[in-house]
């Protein structure tokens, strides 16, 4: 297109030259030896232009002929590149569709054929993914090792290969092996969020709780992890660390947590248990109170009432402050009732427990009222609450009990006392009933061996 534009410009200039020079009487004289040739200026210019055009065309033809082998080579390379790109695309599509066997075949063919640096590495990574899906782990590792070796000159590509290998190892459960590859990727690009996400998985697999929490906080700051997800990690892995680490390590980990992180129920419960092991009930109560100040939890309240008499009064005062905010919380009312019962504040205990029952009936409230009435000498009232507690615990009403407990059949009871064995004269009807009953049991429960501790072959 540009050549056509240039040619048009050239012809335009020629036409302009003819237009301006048509009335010109100047001549051009050529002297060659004894000969003298004279032509008009316009004719001379036209001759030069035509001569230049012919020379230009000849030069271009010569250049084209000289460059013909190179042109053919470039065309061939372009054709092969298009085929390789098509094969790479087909392999990736097959991989995404879940046809890993076909994807592996196409991608391995591309790895063997291509000489292009980038396509070879991309095909190797994709083929490794397909081999992993087919559980060909040795082939996967060899492909990635070869790809990483070829990518040594390009840190970005080498980092990509390392990330792929780390992710596949994590899926296989080999967190420690994945860490080596992830550390290299982080060195290449410390801001790589995908690498940080994989690092979080690796720390979780290897039990490196402290590093896992630090990485999770970084991801939260980058909005790649939510606060709820961080709390879930702390709820499980943080509590395990606090429970199994030495007290100094657990205390150091706990102190570095934010106030919201300390309010995670499992963290508060586990740390309180560690304090209670050292009989440090004041700090144990504070650990529970931090969590309860944010949200009332039945597990925390159940642990909060487990304290020596020296701590009961302080915990009653704290529980009353919570009750002032949530006056109709039945779990909190039961907790206050239990604490007052421990402090022998009978009147307050009864008031809190009765109020709890008026809101929601629980077996624990009835049981505590049973204890309270028993200590005050009201035995009948204590028995009544204990019965209500037992019926609440099994969730069965008095009317349903009659339907569950069927009257016993005493028609075949022996006439002799129970401590006397009379096997000499067994009644015929008794024997008949026993045989029929036994046959019915065998026929209706032919698969009872499934519930027996002996193997099926030993059943008689």
Coordinates of C-alpha atoms in Angstrom, one line a residue, residues 27-375:
X27 CA 17.3 22.9 -23.8
X28 CA 19.7 20.3 -22.5
X29 CA 22.8 19.7 -24.6
X30 CA 24.8 16.5 -24.5
X31 CA 28.3 16.5 -25.9
X32 CA 30.0 13.2 -26.5
X33 CA 33.3 13.5 -28.4
X34 CA 32.6 15.2 -31.7
X35 CA 28.8 14.7 -31.5
X36 CA 26.4 17.2 -30.0
X37 CA 22.9 16.2 -29.0
X38 CA 20.3 18.8 -28.0
X39 CA 16.9 17.9 -26.3
X40 CA 14.3 20.0 -24.5
X41 CA 14.5 20.3 -20.8
X42 CA 11.1 18.6 -20.4
X43 CA 12.2 15.6 -22.5
X44 CA 15.4 15.3 -20.4
X45 CA 13.5 15.3 -17.2
X46 CA 11.0 12.7 -18.4
X47 CA 13.9 10.5 -19.6
X48 CA 15.6 10.7 -16.2
X49 CA 12.4 9.8 -14.4
X50 CA 11.8 6.8 -16.6
X51 CA 15.4 5.7 -16.2
X52 CA 15.1 6.0 -12.4
X53 CA 11.9 3.9 -12.4
X54 CA 13.5 1.2 -14.5
X55 CA 16.6 1.1 -12.3
X56 CA 14.5 1.0 -9.1
X57 CA 12.5 -2.0 -10.4
X58 CA 15.6 -3.8 -11.4
X59 CA 17.2 -3.3 -8.0
X60 CA 14.0 -4.5 -6.2
X61 CA 13.9 -7.6 -8.4
X62 CA 17.6 -8.4 -7.7
X63 CA 17.0 -7.9 -4.0
X64 CA 14.0 -10.2 -4.0
X65 CA 15.9 -12.9 -5.8
X66 CA 18.8 -12.7 -3.4
X67 CA 16.5 -12.8 -0.3
X68 CA 14.3 -15.6 -1.7
X69 CA 15.9 -18.4 0.5
X70 CA 15.4 -16.2 3.6
X71 CA 11.8 -15.3 2.6
X72 CA 11.0 -19.0 2.2
X73 CA 12.6 -19.8 5.6
X74 CA 10.5 -17.1 7.3
X75 CA 7.4 -18.4 5.6
X76 CA 8.2 -21.9 6.8
X77 CA 8.9 -20.7 10.3
X78 CA 5.6 -18.8 10.4
X79 CA 3.7 -21.8 9.2
X80 CA 5.3 -24.0 11.8
X81 CA 4.6 -21.4 14.5
X82 CA 0.9 -21.3 13.6
X83 CA 0.7 -25.1 13.8
X84 CA 2.5 -25.0 17.2
X85 CA 0.2 -22.3 18.5
X86 CA -2.8 -24.3 17.3
X87 CA -1.5 -27.4 19.0
X88 CA -0.9 -25.5 22.2
X89 CA -4.3 -24.0 22.2
X90 CA -5.9 -27.4 21.6
X91 CA -3.9 -28.9 24.4
X92 CA -5.0 -26.2 26.8
X93 CA -8.7 -26.5 25.8
X94 CA -8.5 -30.3 26.3
X95 CA -7.0 -29.8 29.7
X96 CA -9.7 -27.3 30.7
X97 CA -12.3 -29.7 29.5
X98 CA -10.9 -32.5 31.7
X99 CA -9.6 -34.6 28.9
X100 CA -6.2 -34.9 30.5
X101 CA -5.1 -38.0 28.5
X102 CA -5.5 -36.2 25.1
X103 CA -4.1 -33.0 26.4
X104 CA -1.0 -34.8 27.7
X105 CA -0.5 -36.5 24.3
X106 CA -0.8 -33.2 22.3
X107 CA 1.3 -31.2 24.7
X108 CA 4.1 -33.7 24.8
X109 CA 4.1 -33.8 21.0
X110 CA 4.5 -30.0 21.0
X111 CA 7.3 -30.2 23.6
X112 CA 9.2 -32.6 21.3
X113 CA 8.7 -30.6 18.1
X114 CA 9.0 -27.0 19.0
X115 CA 12.2 -25.0 19.3
X116 CA 10.5 -21.9 20.6
X117 CA 11.7 -21.1 24.2
X118 CA 8.4 -19.8 25.5
X119 CA 6.1 -22.3 23.8
X120 CA 8.3 -25.2 25.0
X121 CA 8.0 -24.0 28.6
X122 CA 4.3 -23.3 28.4
X123 CA 3.7 -26.8 26.9
X124 CA 5.8 -28.4 29.5
X125 CA 3.9 -26.8 32.4
X126 CA 0.5 -27.7 30.8
X127 CA 1.7 -31.3 30.1
X128 CA 2.8 -31.6 33.7
X129 CA -0.6 -30.5 34.9
X130 CA -2.2 -33.2 32.7
X131 CA 0.3 -35.8 33.9
X132 CA -0.6 -34.8 37.5
X133 CA -4.3 -35.3 36.8
X134 CA -3.5 -38.8 35.5
X135 CA -1.3 -39.5 38.6
X136 CA 1.8 -39.8 36.4
X137 CA 3.9 -38.0 39.1
X138 CA 7.3 -39.1 37.8
X139 CA 6.6 -37.7 34.3
X140 CA 5.2 -34.6 35.9
X141 CA 8.4 -34.0 37.9
X142 CA 10.7 -34.6 34.9
X143 CA 8.7 -32.2 32.7
X144 CA 8.9 -29.5 35.3
X145 CA 12.6 -30.1 36.0
X146 CA 13.4 -29.8 32.3
X147 CA 11.2 -26.7 32.0
X148 CA 12.9 -25.0 34.9
X149 CA 16.3 -25.9 33.6
X150 CA 15.5 -24.2 30.2
X151 CA 14.0 -21.2 32.0
X152 CA 17.2 -20.4 34.0
X153 CA 18.0 -17.5 31.7
X154 CA 14.5 -15.9 32.4
X155 CA 13.7 -15.5 36.1
X156 CA 10.0 -14.7 35.4
X157 CA 9.5 -18.0 33.5
X158 CA 11.5 -19.9 36.1
X159 CA 9.3 -18.4 38.8
X160 CA 6.2 -19.5 36.9
X161 CA 7.4 -23.1 36.6
X162 CA 8.2 -23.1 40.3
X163 CA 4.7 -21.9 41.2
X164 CA 3.1 -24.6 39.0
X165 CA 5.3 -27.3 40.7
X166 CA 4.5 -26.0 44.1
X167 CA 0.7 -26.0 43.5
X168 CA 0.8 -29.5 42.2
X169 CA 2.9 -30.7 45.2
X170 CA 0.4 -29.0 47.5
X171 CA -2.5 -30.9 45.8
X172 CA -0.5 -34.1 46.4
X173 CA -0.1 -33.1 50.1
X174 CA 3.7 -32.5 49.9
X175 CA 3.8 -29.2 51.7
X176 CA 7.5 -29.3 52.7
X177 CA 8.7 -29.9 49.1
X178 CA 6.4 -27.1 47.9
X179 CA 7.9 -24.6 50.3
X180 CA 11.3 -24.7 48.5
X181 CA 9.7 -23.8 45.2
X182 CA 7.5 -21.1 46.8
X183 CA 10.4 -19.4 48.6
X184 CA 12.2 -19.1 45.2
X185 CA 9.1 -17.5 43.6
X186 CA 8.7 -15.1 46.5
X187 CA 12.4 -14.0 46.0
X188 CA 11.7 -13.3 42.4
X189 CA 8.6 -11.3 43.1
X190 CA 7.7 -10.6 46.7
X191 CA 4.4 -9.0 45.6
X192 CA 3.1 -12.0 43.8
X193 CA -0.3 -12.6 45.5
X194 CA -0.8 -16.0 44.0
X195 CA 2.5 -17.2 45.5
X196 CA 1.4 -15.8 48.9
X197 CA -1.8 -17.7 48.6
X198 CA 0.1 -21.0 47.9
X199 CA 2.4 -20.2 50.7
X200 CA -0.6 -20.0 53.1
X201 CA -1.6 -23.4 52.0
X202 CA 1.9 -24.8 52.4
X203 CA 2.2 -23.4 56.0
X204 CA -1.2 -24.9 56.8
X205 CA -0.2 -28.3 55.5
X206 CA 3.1 -28.2 57.4
X207 CA 1.7 -27.0 60.7
X208 CA 3.7 -23.7 60.6
X209 CA 1.0 -21.8 62.4
X210 CA 2.9 -18.6 63.1
X211 CA 4.0 -18.1 59.5
X212 CA 0.5 -19.1 58.3
X213 CA -1.1 -16.4 60.5
X214 CA 1.4 -13.7 59.3
X215 CA 0.7 -14.6 55.7
X216 CA -3.0 -14.6 56.2
X217 CA -2.8 -11.1 57.7
X218 CA -0.9 -9.9 54.6
X219 CA -3.6 -11.4 52.4
X220 CA -6.3 -9.7 54.4
X221 CA -4.6 -6.3 54.0
X222 CA -4.6 -6.9 50.2
X223 CA -8.3 -7.8 50.3
X224 CA -7.4 -11.3 49.0
X225 CA -8.7 -12.9 52.2
X226 CA -11.7 -11.9 54.3
X227 CA -11.7 -11.3 58.0
X228 CA -14.1 -14.2 58.4
X229 CA -11.6 -16.5 56.7
X230 CA -8.8 -15.3 58.9
X231 CA -11.0 -16.0 62.0
X232 CA -11.7 -19.5 60.7
X233 CA -8.0 -20.2 60.4
X234 CA -7.4 -18.9 63.9
X235 CA -10.4 -20.8 65.2
X236 CA -8.9 -24.2 64.0
X237 CA -5.2 -23.9 63.6
X238 CA -4.6 -21.2 66.2
X239 CA -6.4 -23.1 68.9
X240 CA -4.4 -26.3 68.0
X241 CA -1.1 -24.3 68.3
X242 CA -2.1 -22.7 71.7
X243 CA -3.1 -26.2 73.0
X244 CA 0.1 -28.0 71.9
X245 CA 2.9 -25.4 72.2
X246 CA 4.7 -24.7 75.4
X247 CA 3.1 -22.2 77.7
X248 CA 5.6 -19.5 76.9
X249 CA 5.1 -19.9 73.1
X250 CA 1.3 -20.1 73.5
X251 CA 1.3 -16.9 75.7
X252 CA 3.6 -15.1 73.2
X253 CA 1.3 -16.1 70.3
X254 CA -1.8 -15.0 72.2
X255 CA -0.3 -11.6 73.2
X256 CA 0.5 -10.8 69.6
X257 CA -3.1 -11.3 68.5
X258 CA -5.4 -8.3 68.1
X259 CA -8.3 -7.9 70.4
X260 CA -10.7 -9.2 67.7
X261 CA -8.5 -12.2 67.1
X262 CA -8.4 -12.9 70.8
X263 CA -12.2 -13.0 70.8
X264 CA -12.3 -16.1 68.6
X265 CA -14.1 -18.6 70.9
X266 CA -11.7 -21.5 70.4
X267 CA -8.7 -19.3 71.0
X268 CA -10.2 -17.9 74.2
X269 CA -11.2 -21.3 75.5
X270 CA -7.8 -22.9 74.8
X271 CA -5.9 -20.0 76.3
X272 CA -8.1 -20.0 79.4
X273 CA -7.5 -23.7 79.8
X274 CA -3.7 -23.1 79.7
X275 CA -4.0 -20.5 82.4
X276 CA -6.2 -22.8 84.5
X277 CA -3.6 -25.5 84.3
X278 CA -1.3 -23.1 86.1
X279 CA -4.1 -22.1 88.5
X280 CA -4.0 -18.6 87.1
X281 CA -7.8 -18.2 87.2
X282 CA -7.7 -14.4 86.9
X283 CA -6.0 -14.4 83.5
X284 CA -8.2 -17.3 82.5
X285 CA -11.3 -15.2 83.2
X286 CA -9.9 -12.2 81.4
X287 CA -9.3 -14.4 78.3
X288 CA -12.9 -15.5 78.3
X289 CA -14.2 -12.0 79.1
X290 CA -12.5 -10.6 76.0
X291 CA -14.4 -13.0 73.8
X292 CA -17.7 -12.7 75.8
X293 CA -17.6 -8.9 75.5
X294 CA -17.9 -9.2 71.8
X295 CA -20.5 -12.1 71.6
X296 CA -22.2 -14.3 74.2
X297 CA -21.3 -17.9 73.5
X298 CA -22.6 -20.9 75.4
X299 CA -19.2 -22.7 75.3
X300 CA -17.5 -19.7 76.8
X301 CA -20.2 -19.3 79.5
X302 CA -19.8 -23.0 80.4
X303 CA -16.1 -22.5 80.9
X304 CA -16.6 -19.1 82.7
X305 CA -18.5 -20.7 85.6
X306 CA -15.6 -23.1 86.3
X307 CA -13.7 -21.1 88.8
X308 CA -12.6 -21.2 92.5
X309 CA -14.7 -19.4 95.1
X310 CA -12.2 -16.5 95.2
X311 CA -13.2 -15.6 91.6
X312 CA -16.9 -16.1 91.9
X313 CA -17.9 -12.6 93.1
X314 CA -15.9 -10.8 90.4
X315 CA -17.4 -13.0 87.7
X316 CA -20.9 -12.4 89.0
X317 CA -20.3 -8.7 88.7
X318 CA -19.0 -9.1 85.1
X319 CA -21.9 -11.3 84.1
X320 CA -24.4 -8.8 85.6
X321 CA -22.9 -6.1 83.3
X322 CA -23.5 -8.4 80.3
X323 CA -27.0 -9.0 81.5
X324 CA -27.7 -5.3 81.6
X325 CA -27.0 -5.2 77.9
X326 CA -29.0 -8.4 77.1
X327 CA -31.6 -8.8 79.8
X328 CA -33.5 -11.8 78.2
X329 CA -30.6 -14.0 77.3
X330 CA -31.5 -17.4 78.9
X331 CA -27.9 -18.8 78.7
X332 CA -26.6 -15.7 80.5
X333 CA -29.3 -16.0 83.2
X334 CA -28.4 -19.7 83.8
X335 CA -24.8 -18.8 84.1
X336 CA -25.6 -16.1 86.6
X337 CA -27.8 -18.5 88.5
X338 CA -25.0 -21.1 88.7
X339 CA -22.5 -18.5 89.9
X340 CA -24.9 -17.2 92.5
X341 CA -25.5 -20.8 93.6
X342 CA -21.7 -21.3 93.9
X343 CA -21.6 -18.2 96.1
X344 CA -24.6 -19.3 98.2
X345 CA -26.7 -16.4 97.0
X346 CA -29.9 -18.6 97.1
X347 CA -32.4 -15.8 96.4
X348 CA -30.6 -14.3 93.4
X349 CA -29.8 -17.8 92.0
X350 CA -33.5 -18.8 92.2
X351 CA -34.6 -15.5 90.6
X352 CA -32.1 -15.8 87.6
X353 CA -32.9 -19.5 87.0
X354 CA -36.7 -19.0 87.1
X355 CA -36.4 -16.1 84.7
X356 CA -34.4 -18.3 82.4
X357 CA -37.1 -21.0 82.5
X358 CA -39.7 -18.4 81.7
X359 CA -37.9 -17.5 78.5
X360 CA -36.6 -20.9 77.4
X361 CA -36.7 -24.2 79.3
X362 CA -33.5 -26.1 79.6
X363 CA -32.4 -29.2 81.5
X364 CA -29.5 -27.4 83.0
X365 CA -31.7 -24.7 84.6
X366 CA -34.0 -27.4 86.1
X367 CA -31.0 -29.4 87.4
X368 CA -29.6 -26.3 89.0
X369 CA -33.0 -25.5 90.6
X370 CA -33.0 -29.1 91.8
X371 CA -29.7 -28.6 93.5
X372 CA -30.8 -25.2 95.0
X373 CA -34.0 -26.7 96.4
X374 CA -32.2 -29.7 97.8
X375 CA -29.7 -27.5 99.7

